XYZ file of N, CA and C in Angstrom:
372
model
N 44.609 182.607 83.704
C 45.229 181.358 84.191
C 45.984 180.736 83.835
N 47.721 180.133 83.984
C 48.148 178.837 83.133
C 47.440 177.766 84.063
N 47.966 176.494 83.073
C 47.196 175.499 83.661
C 47.429 174.623 82.275
N 48.141 173.126 82.542
C 48.943 172.628 81.804
C 47.790 171.396 82.014
N 47.589 170.820 80.720
C 46.764 169.768 80.505
C 47.165 168.517 80.313
N 47.570 167.485 81.701
C 48.354 165.464 80.238
C 46.276 164.841 79.993
N 47.075 163.798 79.462
C 46.072 163.455 78.537
C 46.871 161.584 78.138
N 45.955 160.888 78.057
C 46.035 159.494 77.120
C 47.215 158.749 78.137
N 46.626 158.824 79.263
C 47.297 157.621 80.021
C 45.837 156.811 79.580
N 46.721 155.319 80.901
C 45.452 154.121 80.979
C 46.587 153.275 81.356
N 45.870 151.863 80.817
C 45.635 150.795 81.235
C 46.375 150.166 80.380
N 48.055 148.884 80.106
C 48.390 148.740 79.167
C 49.374 147.560 79.256
N 49.729 146.519 78.422
C 50.284 145.815 78.688
C 51.420 145.471 78.663
N 52.277 144.888 79.134
C 54.600 145.295 78.617
C 54.259 144.878 77.378
N 55.409 145.417 76.699
C 55.350 145.814 75.615
C 55.289 146.852 74.545
N 54.140 147.100 75.402
C 52.607 147.469 74.446
C 52.788 149.386 74.967
N 51.886 150.767 74.298
C 52.657 152.053 73.986
C 51.066 152.466 74.357
N 52.093 153.923 74.977
C 50.723 155.343 75.132
C 51.620 156.010 74.777
N 50.294 157.163 74.411
C 51.751 158.540 73.975
C 50.109 159.631 74.930
N 51.604 159.879 76.081
C 50.729 161.360 76.296
C 51.066 162.699 75.575
N 50.211 163.431 76.676
C 49.588 165.333 75.509
C 49.472 165.580 76.600
N 50.638 166.625 76.794
C 50.088 167.897 77.582
C 49.621 169.363 76.635
N 49.397 169.745 76.770
C 48.722 171.080 76.415
C 48.696 172.187 77.347
N 49.511 173.622 76.992
C 49.290 174.889 77.818
C 47.713 175.525 77.275
N 47.559 176.195 78.895
C 46.813 176.838 78.580
C 46.835 178.335 79.296
N 46.674 179.151 78.339
C 46.914 181.090 79.514
C 48.054 181.185 79.312
N 49.187 180.684 78.482
C 50.834 180.967 78.851
C 51.227 179.951 77.345
N 51.750 180.708 76.972
C 52.891 180.152 75.328
C 54.077 179.390 75.667
N 54.367 178.409 75.747
C 55.380 177.387 76.671
C 56.542 177.660 75.626
N 56.026 177.688 74.201
C 56.747 177.390 72.600
C 58.457 177.905 72.917
N 58.633 178.780 73.410
C 59.971 179.289 73.451
C 60.855 178.392 74.947
N 59.692 177.444 75.912
C 60.246 177.412 76.733
C 61.057 175.528 77.000
N 62.170 175.596 78.048
C 61.609 173.975 77.995
C 60.393 173.473 79.041
N 60.125 172.445 77.970
C 58.696 171.460 79.191
C 58.982 170.417 79.454
N 59.414 169.786 81.140
C 59.363 168.126 80.841
C 58.433 167.588 81.566
N 58.398 165.629 81.105
C 58.334 165.464 81.664
C 58.555 164.152 83.159
N 57.491 164.138 84.023
C 58.193 163.581 85.381
C 57.212 162.284 85.619
N 57.811 161.576 86.440
C 56.664 160.280 87.209
C 57.423 160.525 88.350
N 56.047 159.752 89.372
C 55.764 159.283 90.579
C 55.315 157.373 90.083
N 55.945 156.745 90.441
C 55.532 155.644 90.532
C 54.580 155.154 92.029
N 54.270 154.804 92.396
C 54.133 153.521 94.082
C 54.625 154.118 94.668
N 54.652 154.745 96.122
C 54.924 154.730 97.187
C 57.028 155.514 96.377
N 56.807 156.606 95.719
C 58.190 157.549 95.163
C 57.633 158.477 95.700
N 59.009 159.060 95.354
C 59.362 160.226 95.068
C 59.281 160.684 93.250
N 58.452 162.138 93.590
C 58.764 162.045 91.781
C 60.040 162.127 90.954
N 60.082 161.751 89.519
C 61.665 162.269 89.027
C 61.500 162.053 87.834
N 62.817 162.993 87.323
C 62.531 163.165 86.262
C 62.266 161.732 84.634
N 61.985 162.347 84.197
C 61.939 161.316 82.762
C 62.290 161.778 81.556
N 61.885 162.987 80.766
C 62.369 163.208 79.591
C 61.683 164.940 79.737
N 62.591 165.876 79.339
C 62.727 166.897 78.518
C 62.837 167.710 77.336
N 62.683 169.012 77.331
C 62.460 168.650 75.887
C 62.291 170.565 75.552
N 63.650 171.084 74.731
C 63.633 172.360 74.736
C 63.153 173.338 73.142
N 63.267 174.327 73.443
C 61.497 174.380 72.402
C 61.971 174.616 71.270
N 61.686 174.778 70.446
C 61.020 173.600 69.130
C 62.072 173.225 68.831
N 61.563 171.874 69.148
C 62.308 170.479 69.179
C 64.053 170.680 68.867
N 64.756 171.418 69.690
C 66.167 171.579 69.434
C 66.844 170.508 70.223
N 66.451 170.778 70.910
C 67.044 169.462 72.246
C 66.232 168.232 73.408
N 66.532 166.999 72.988
C 65.810 166.638 74.625
C 66.504 165.514 74.887
N 66.054 165.518 76.364
C 66.670 164.625 77.375
C 66.270 163.400 77.730
N 66.808 162.793 78.224
C 65.911 161.321 79.048
C 66.843 160.993 79.848
N 66.114 160.695 81.104
C 66.580 159.455 81.925
C 66.965 158.243 81.572
N 68.259 157.633 81.753
C 68.424 156.621 81.673
C 68.322 155.767 81.306
N 66.966 154.669 81.808
C 66.023 153.926 81.974
C 65.137 153.856 80.731
N 64.829 154.749 80.109
C 63.886 155.255 79.486
C 64.342 156.050 78.053
N 65.657 156.407 78.477
C 66.439 156.628 76.391
C 65.774 155.627 75.437
N 65.343 154.587 75.668
C 65.370 153.852 74.275
C 64.122 153.311 74.235
N 63.059 154.473 74.866
C 62.145 153.818 75.253
C 61.062 155.068 74.747
N 61.334 155.573 75.092
C 59.949 157.169 75.817
C 61.160 158.394 74.306
N 59.710 158.802 73.929
C 60.617 159.970 72.919
C 59.121 161.052 73.040
N 60.103 162.358 73.749
C 59.430 163.359 73.707
C 59.601 164.327 71.980
N 58.279 164.813 72.722
C 58.652 165.681 71.194
C 57.131 167.069 71.475
N 57.834 168.115 70.340
C 55.890 169.369 70.762
C 55.092 169.965 69.264
N 54.665 169.799 69.776
C 53.727 171.131 68.547
C 54.055 172.253 69.154
N 54.928 172.895 68.941
C 54.234 174.752 69.338
C 53.302 175.709 68.953
N 52.518 175.372 67.995
C 50.896 176.232 66.651
C 50.289 175.193 68.122
N 50.009 174.039 68.794
C 49.457 173.714 69.780
C 49.331 174.026 70.553
N 50.454 174.842 71.255
C 50.920 174.543 72.632
C 50.967 172.961 73.694
N 51.779 172.277 72.602
C 51.523 170.530 73.484
C 52.620 170.273 73.406
N 53.086 169.593 74.091
C 54.506 167.955 74.735
C 54.108 166.979 74.163
N 54.303 166.249 73.660
C 53.902 164.366 73.657
C 55.359 163.856 73.807
N 54.257 162.301 74.567
C 55.517 161.659 75.418
C 54.790 160.125 74.626
N 55.888 159.752 74.044
C 55.095 158.720 73.280
C 56.181 157.626 74.599
N 55.989 156.747 75.061
C 55.775 155.159 75.475
C 55.902 154.345 74.862
N 56.590 153.761 74.295
C 57.092 152.528 73.864
C 58.333 151.228 74.866
N 57.798 150.031 74.965
C 58.209 149.051 75.486
C 57.547 148.957 76.883
N 56.661 149.472 76.780
C 56.357 150.077 78.683
C 57.028 148.092 79.189
N 56.681 148.788 80.438
C 57.388 147.626 81.767
C 56.893 147.876 82.515
N 56.178 146.640 83.698
C 55.574 146.320 84.793
C 55.940 147.802 85.209
N 57.470 148.677 85.378
C 58.374 149.521 86.423
C 58.295 150.848 86.169
N 57.309 151.357 84.642
C 57.217 152.545 84.168
C 56.032 152.120 84.964
N 55.274 151.555 85.874
C 53.745 152.210 86.567
C 53.786 152.881 86.850
N 53.209 154.269 87.219
C 53.667 155.503 87.541
C 52.139 157.267 87.479
N 52.218 157.802 88.443
C 51.494 159.004 87.837
C 52.541 159.439 86.278
N 52.314 159.576 85.279
C 52.775 161.212 84.950
C 52.926 162.740 84.812
N 53.987 163.033 85.444
C 53.099 164.576 84.374
C 54.698 165.721 83.899
N 53.622 166.532 83.202
C 54.042 167.801 82.994
C 54.212 169.011 83.328
N 55.822 169.347 83.053
C 56.135 170.543 83.767
C 56.186 171.532 82.751
N 56.189 172.839 82.886
C 57.106 173.859 82.456
C 57.886 174.844 83.099
N 58.891 175.251 82.442
C 59.802 176.460 83.026
C 60.077 177.589 82.460
N 60.404 178.625 82.590
C 61.111 179.971 82.646
C 62.191 179.877 81.397
N 62.552 178.830 81.761
C 63.807 178.444 81.106
C 63.723 177.910 79.764
N 65.045 178.130 78.960
C 65.548 177.820 77.899
C 66.072 177.400 77.324
N 66.807 175.990 78.725
C 68.321 175.344 78.718
C 67.676 174.013 79.096
N 68.415 173.161 79.411
C 67.832 171.471 79.853
C 67.868 171.942 81.332
N 66.846 171.394 82.197
C 66.668 171.741 83.746
C 65.363 169.885 83.554
N 66.228 169.805 84.799
C 66.154 168.189 84.953
C 65.315 167.619 85.891
N 65.218 168.991 87.276
C 64.833 169.114 88.504
C 63.462 169.894 88.799
N 62.566 168.740 89.552
C 61.110 170.064 89.667
C 61.408 171.182 90.404
N 62.552 171.579 91.383
C 62.456 173.023 91.910
C 62.354 173.534 90.757
N 63.093 173.244 88.855
C 63.371 174.473 88.818
C 62.281 174.353 87.287
N 60.841 173.833 87.685
C 60.033 173.949 86.884
C 58.414 174.679 88.197
N 57.723 175.753 86.889
C 57.155 176.465 88.171
C 54.928 176.119 87.780
N 55.309 175.530 86.774
C 53.603 175.110 85.989
C 53.646 173.364 86.103
N 53.381 172.998 86.750
C 52.704 171.656 86.568
C 51.591 170.919 86.593
N 50.769 170.226 85.664
C 49.925 169.526 85.359
C 48.952 168.154 86.928
N 48.273 168.123 86.790
C 47.628 167.507 87.639
C 47.786 165.751 86.764
N 48.502 165.066 86.329
C 49.027 163.857 86.117
C 48.166 163.013 85.250
N 48.825 162.312 84.659
C 47.999 161.714 84.322
C 48.601 159.267 84.705
N 47.797 159.049 84.650
C 47.689 157.311 85.174
C 48.417 156.456 84.072
N 49.885 155.624 84.779
C 49.881 155.203 83.578
C 50.125 153.644 84.527
N 49.219 152.607 83.876
C 49.870 151.273 84.984
C 49.590 150.011 83.758
N 50.937 149.524 84.047
C 51.883 148.437 83.135
C 51.670 146.911 83.395
N 50.301 146.056 83.207
C 50.926 144.451 83.966
C 52.046 144.334 83.039
N 51.707 143.060 83.718
C 52.829 142.173 83.199
C 52.016 141.038 82.865
């Protein structure tokens, strides 16, 4: 059974930092694009960042590109999302996702495996 397990969420004050982790079990995703999405309260899930295999390229939604950083450790089958200079509007449930694609993907429907999500709350 393929599973993605996120961790690292929590409550943080504005301008603080968190590092989210997403480990895959049951399948090696090191050659595939991995993505991060988030779902703010009362809103739909939106793209945050994606990374192609072997850290070839990383992509970011405009509002986070100077504050968040995505990386991966192929040996651990794990993807990370470093969140810096957090703002209250970053409050959301953060999800990691995997796709069979090896190129950039930003739409939910292009990802076929999802984690359970980890909550991030940023207080002002």
